[in-house]
Coordinates of N, CA and C in Angstrom, one line a residue:
M181 N 102.0 155.9 43.3 CA 102.4 154.6 43.2 C 101.9 154.0 41.9
L182 N 102.7 153.6 41.0 CA 102.4 153.1 39.7 C 101.5 151.8 39.8
I183 N 101.9 150.9 40.6 CA 101.2 149.6 40.8 C 100.5 149.6 42.1
E184 N 99.3 150.2 42.1 CA 98.5 150.5 43.3 C 98.3 149.2 44.0
G185 N 98.5 149.2 45.3 CA 98.2 148.1 46.2 C 99.2 147.0 46.3
L186 N 100.3 147.1 45.5 CA 101.3 146.0 45.5 C 102.1 145.9 46.8
Y187 N 102.4 147.1 47.4 CA 103.2 147.1 48.6 C 102.8 148.3 49.5
S188 N 103.2 148.3 50.7 CA 103.1 149.5 51.6 C 104.4 149.7 52.3
I189 N 104.7 150.9 52.5 CA 106.0 151.3 53.2 C 105.7 151.2 54.7
E190 N 106.4 150.4 55.4 CA 106.3 150.3 56.9 C 107.2 151.2 57.6
T191 N 108.5 151.3 57.1 CA 109.4 152.3 57.7 C 110.1 153.0 56.5
F192 N 110.5 154.2 56.8 CA 111.3 155.0 55.8 C 112.2 155.9 56.6
E193 N 113.5 155.7 56.5 CA 114.4 156.5 57.2 C 115.4 157.1 56.3
Q194 N 115.6 158.4 56.4 CA 116.6 159.0 55.5 C 117.6 159.8 56.3
E195 N 118.8 159.6 56.0 CA 119.9 160.4 56.6 C 120.9 160.7 55.5
D196 N 120.9 162.0 55.2 CA 121.8 162.5 54.1 C 121.5 161.7 52.8
A197 N 122.5 161.0 52.3 CA 122.3 160.4 51.0 C 121.9 158.9 51.1
T198 N 121.5 158.5 52.3 CA 121.2 157.1 52.6 C 119.7 157.0 53.0
V199 N 119.0 156.0 52.3 CA 117.6 155.7 52.7 C 117.5 154.2 53.0
T200 N 116.9 153.9 54.1 CA 116.5 152.6 54.4 C 115.0 152.5 54.6
A201 N 114.5 151.5 54.0 CA 113.0 151.3 54.1 C 112.7 149.8 54.3
T202 N 111.6 149.6 55.0 CA 111.0 148.3 55.2 C 109.7 148.3 54.4
V203 N 109.4 147.4 53.6 CA 108.3 147.3 52.7 C 107.5 146.0 52.9
K204 N 106.2 146.1 53.0 CA 105.3 145.0 53.2 C 104.7 144.7 51.8
L205 N 105.0 143.5 51.3 CA 104.4 143.1 50.0 C 103.0 142.5 50.3
H206 N 102.0 142.9 49.4 CA 100.7 142.4 49.6 C 100.5 141.2 48.7
K207 N 100.7 140.0 49.3 CA 100.7 138.7 48.6 C 99.4 138.4 47.8
E208 N 98.3 139.1 48.2 CA 97.0 138.9 47.5 C 96.9 139.7 46.2
H209 N 97.9 140.6 45.9 CA 97.8 141.5 44.7 C 97.7 140.6 43.5
A210 N 97.0 141.1 42.5 CA 96.8 140.4 41.2 C 98.1 140.1 40.4
V211 N 99.1 140.9 40.6 CA 100.4 140.7 39.9 C 100.9 139.3 40.2
F212 N 100.7 138.8 41.5 CA 101.3 137.5 41.9 C 100.4 136.3 41.3
K213 N 99.2 136.6 40.9 CA 98.4 135.5 40.4 C 98.9 135.1 39.0
G214 N 99.5 136.1 38.3 CA 100.0 135.8 37.0 C 101.5 135.5 36.9
H215 N 102.2 135.8 38.0 CA 103.7 135.7 38.1 C 104.1 135.0 39.3
F216 N 103.9 133.8 39.5 CA 103.4 132.7 38.7 C 102.3 132.0 39.4
P217 N 101.3 131.5 38.8 CA 100.2 130.9 39.5 C 100.7 129.7 40.3
G218 N 100.3 129.7 41.6 CA 100.7 128.6 42.5 C 102.1 128.8 43.1
N219 N 102.9 129.6 42.5 CA 104.3 129.9 43.0 C 104.7 131.3 42.8
P220 N 104.1 132.2 43.6 CA 104.3 133.7 43.3 C 105.7 134.1 43.5
V221 N 106.1 135.0 42.5 CA 107.5 135.6 42.5 C 107.3 137.1 42.3
M222 N 108.1 137.9 43.1 CA 108.1 139.3 42.9 C 108.7 139.6 41.6
P223 N 108.0 140.2 40.6 CA 108.6 140.5 39.3 C 109.8 141.6 39.4
G224 N 110.8 141.3 38.7 CA 112.0 142.2 38.7 C 111.6 143.7 38.4
V225 N 110.7 143.8 37.4 CA 110.3 145.1 36.9 C 109.6 145.9 38.1
C226 N 108.8 145.1 38.9 CA 108.1 145.7 40.0 C 109.1 146.2 41.1
M227 N 110.2 145.4 41.3 CA 111.2 145.8 42.2 C 111.9 147.1 41.8
I228 N 112.2 147.2 40.5 CA 112.8 148.4 40.0 C 111.9 149.6 40.1
Q229 N 110.6 149.4 39.9 CA 109.7 150.5 40.1 C 109.6 150.9 41.5
M230 N 109.7 149.9 42.4 CA 109.6 150.2 43.9 C 110.9 151.1 44.3
I231 N 112.0 150.7 43.7 CA 113.2 151.5 44.0 C 113.1 152.9 43.5
T232 N 112.5 153.0 42.3 CA 112.3 154.3 41.7 C 111.4 155.2 42.6
E233 N 110.3 154.6 43.1 CA 109.3 155.3 43.9 C 109.9 155.7 45.2
L234 N 110.8 154.9 45.8 CA 111.4 155.2 47.1 C 112.4 156.3 46.9
T235 N 113.1 156.3 45.7 CA 114.1 157.4 45.4 C 113.3 158.7 45.2
E236 N 112.2 158.6 44.5 CA 111.3 159.8 44.3 C 110.8 160.4 45.6
K237 N 110.5 159.5 46.5 CA 110.0 159.9 47.8 C 111.1 160.7 48.6
A238 N 112.3 160.1 48.5 CA 113.5 160.7 49.2 C 113.8 162.1 48.7
L239 N 113.7 162.3 47.4 CA 114.1 163.5 46.7 C 112.9 164.5 46.5
D240 N 111.7 164.0 46.7 CA 110.5 164.7 46.4 C 110.5 165.3 45.0
K241 N 110.8 164.4 44.0 CA 110.7 164.7 42.6 C 110.5 163.5 41.8
E242 N 109.8 163.6 40.6 CA 109.6 162.5 39.7 C 110.8 162.2 38.9
L243 N 111.1 160.9 38.7 CA 112.3 160.5 38.0 C 112.0 159.5 36.9
F244 N 112.9 159.5 36.0 CA 112.8 158.6 34.8 C 114.1 157.7 34.8
L245 N 114.0 156.4 34.8 CA 115.1 155.5 34.8 C 115.8 155.6 33.4
S246 N 117.0 156.1 33.4 CA 117.7 156.3 32.1 C 118.8 155.2 31.9
V247 N 119.4 154.7 32.9 CA 120.4 153.6 32.8 C 120.4 152.7 34.0
A248 N 120.3 151.4 33.7 CA 120.5 150.4 34.8 C 121.7 149.6 34.4
S249 N 122.8 150.1 35.0 CA 124.1 149.5 34.6 C 124.4 148.2 35.3
N250 N 123.8 147.9 36.4 CA 124.1 146.7 37.1 C 122.9 146.2 37.9
I251 N 122.3 145.1 37.4 CA 121.1 144.6 38.1 C 121.4 143.1 38.4
K252 N 121.5 142.7 39.6 CA 121.7 141.3 39.9 C 120.6 140.7 40.8
F253 N 119.9 139.8 40.3 CA 118.8 139.1 41.1 C 119.5 137.9 41.8
M254 N 119.6 138.0 43.1 CA 120.4 137.0 43.8 C 119.5 135.9 44.4
A255 N 118.2 136.2 44.7 CA 117.3 135.2 45.3 C 115.9 135.6 44.9
I256 N 115.0 134.6 44.8 CA 113.6 134.8 44.5 C 112.9 135.3 45.7
I257 N 112.1 136.3 45.5 CA 111.2 136.9 46.6 C 109.8 136.3 46.4
N258 N 109.4 135.4 47.3 CA 108.1 134.8 47.3 C 107.3 135.5 48.3
P259 N 106.3 136.3 48.0 CA 105.6 137.1 49.0 C 104.8 136.2 50.0
E260 N 104.5 134.9 49.7 CA 103.9 134.1 50.6 C 104.8 133.6 51.7
K261 N 106.1 133.6 51.4 CA 107.1 133.1 52.4 C 107.8 134.3 53.0
N262 N 108.1 135.4 52.2 CA 108.8 136.5 52.7 C 108.1 137.8 52.2
D263 N 107.1 138.2 53.0 CA 106.3 139.4 52.6 C 106.9 140.7 53.1
T264 N 108.0 140.7 53.8 CA 108.6 141.9 54.3 C 110.1 142.0 53.8
I265 N 110.4 143.1 53.1 CA 111.7 143.2 52.5 C 112.3 144.5 53.0
R266 N 113.6 144.6 53.0 CA 114.4 145.8 53.5 C 115.2 146.3 52.3
L267 N 115.0 147.6 52.0 CA 115.8 148.2 50.9 C 116.7 149.2 51.5
A268 N 117.9 149.3 51.0 CA 118.9 150.3 51.3 C 119.4 151.0 50.1
L269 N 119.2 152.3 50.0 CA 119.6 153.1 48.9 C 120.6 154.1 49.2
T270 N 121.6 154.2 48.4 CA 122.6 155.3 48.5 C 122.4 156.2 47.3
I271 N 122.0 157.4 47.5 CA 121.6 158.3 46.4 C 122.6 159.4 46.3
T272 N 123.1 159.6 45.0 CA 124.0 160.7 44.7 C 123.3 161.5 43.6
E273 N 123.1 162.8 44.0 CA 122.4 163.7 43.1 C 123.3 164.8 42.5
T274 N 123.2 165.0 41.2 CA 123.8 166.1 40.5 C 122.7 166.9 39.9
P275 N 123.0 168.1 39.3 CA 121.9 168.9 38.7 C 121.1 168.1 37.6
D276 N 121.8 167.2 36.9 CA 121.1 166.5 35.7 C 120.8 165.1 36.0
T277 N 121.4 164.4 37.0 CA 121.2 163.0 37.2 C 121.0 162.7 38.7
V278 N 120.5 161.5 38.9 CA 120.4 160.9 40.2 C 120.9 159.5 40.1
K279 N 122.0 159.2 40.8 CA 122.6 157.8 40.8 C 122.2 157.1 42.1
V280 N 121.8 155.8 41.9 CA 121.3 155.0 43.1 C 122.0 153.7 43.1
K281 N 122.6 153.4 44.3 CA 123.0 152.0 44.5 C 122.1 151.4 45.5
N282 N 121.6 150.2 45.3 CA 120.5 149.7 46.1 C 120.8 148.2 46.4
T283 N 120.4 147.8 47.6 CA 120.3 146.4 47.9 C 118.9 146.1 48.5
V284 N 118.5 144.9 48.3 CA 117.2 144.4 48.8 C 117.4 143.1 49.5
H285 N 117.0 143.0 50.8 CA 117.1 141.8 51.6 C 115.7 141.4 52.1
F286 N 115.6 140.1 52.3 CA 114.5 139.5 53.1 C 115.3 138.6 54.1
E287 N 114.9 138.7 55.4 CA 115.6 138.1 56.5 C 117.1 138.4 56.3
D288 N 117.9 137.4 56.3 CA 119.4 137.6 56.1 C 119.8 137.3 54.6
T289 N 118.9 137.2 53.7 CA 119.2 136.9 52.3 C 119.2 138.1 51.5
L290 N 120.3 138.3 50.7 CA 120.4 139.3 49.7 C 119.6 138.9 48.5
A291 N 118.6 139.6 48.1 CA 117.8 139.3 47.0 C 118.1 140.0 45.7
L292 N 118.6 141.3 45.8 CA 118.8 142.1 44.6 C 119.8 143.2 44.9
K293 N 120.7 143.4 43.9 CA 121.6 144.5 43.9 C 121.4 145.3 42.6
L294 N 121.4 146.6 42.7 CA 121.1 147.4 41.6 C 121.9 148.7 41.6
S295 N 122.5 149.1 40.5 CA 123.0 150.4 40.3 C 122.3 151.1 39.1
A296 N 121.8 152.3 39.3 CA 121.0 152.9 38.3 C 121.2 154.4 38.2
T297 N 120.9 154.9 37.1 CA 120.9 156.4 36.9 C 119.6 156.8 36.5
F298 N 119.1 157.9 37.1 CA 117.8 158.5 36.8 C 118.0 159.9 36.4
T299 N 117.0 160.4 35.6 CA 117.0 161.8 35.2 C 115.7 162.3 35.7
P300 N 115.7 163.6 36.1 CA 114.4 164.2 36.6 C 113.4 164.3 35.4
K301 N 112.1 164.0 35.6 CA 111.1 164.1 34.6 C 110.9 165.6 34.4
T302 N 110.7 166.0 33.2 CA 110.4 167.3 32.9 C 108.9 167.4 32.7
R303 N 108.3 168.5 33.2 CA 106.8 168.6 33.0 C 106.6 169.5 31.8
V304 N 105.6 169.1 31.1 CA 105.2 169.8 29.8 C 104.0 170.7 30.1

């Protein structure tokens, strides 16, 4: 986990190319003290990293984000009001790339839609 202690995975279900996960955000994490003081907001870059990490977990391989063709932030995620989010990923893997379509919800609210392409990290 790149941002240690930001979240924990409560549920992780994988069936073929579909992953659904429930994640608990840790509202006391330092990232929320700076983004933004008194009105915490889940940073978009942290959401993208979380999606990357869940995809890596599903495929059991390290990935590098190479293209984010469609990212739409639909609602603000405030961890003090909504500390549990649901992520749904559809993963399509080829020998050279991994394509992910993702949605993030809290309660009945759509917070994020993302389409991204990853490449496997090469070890040196």
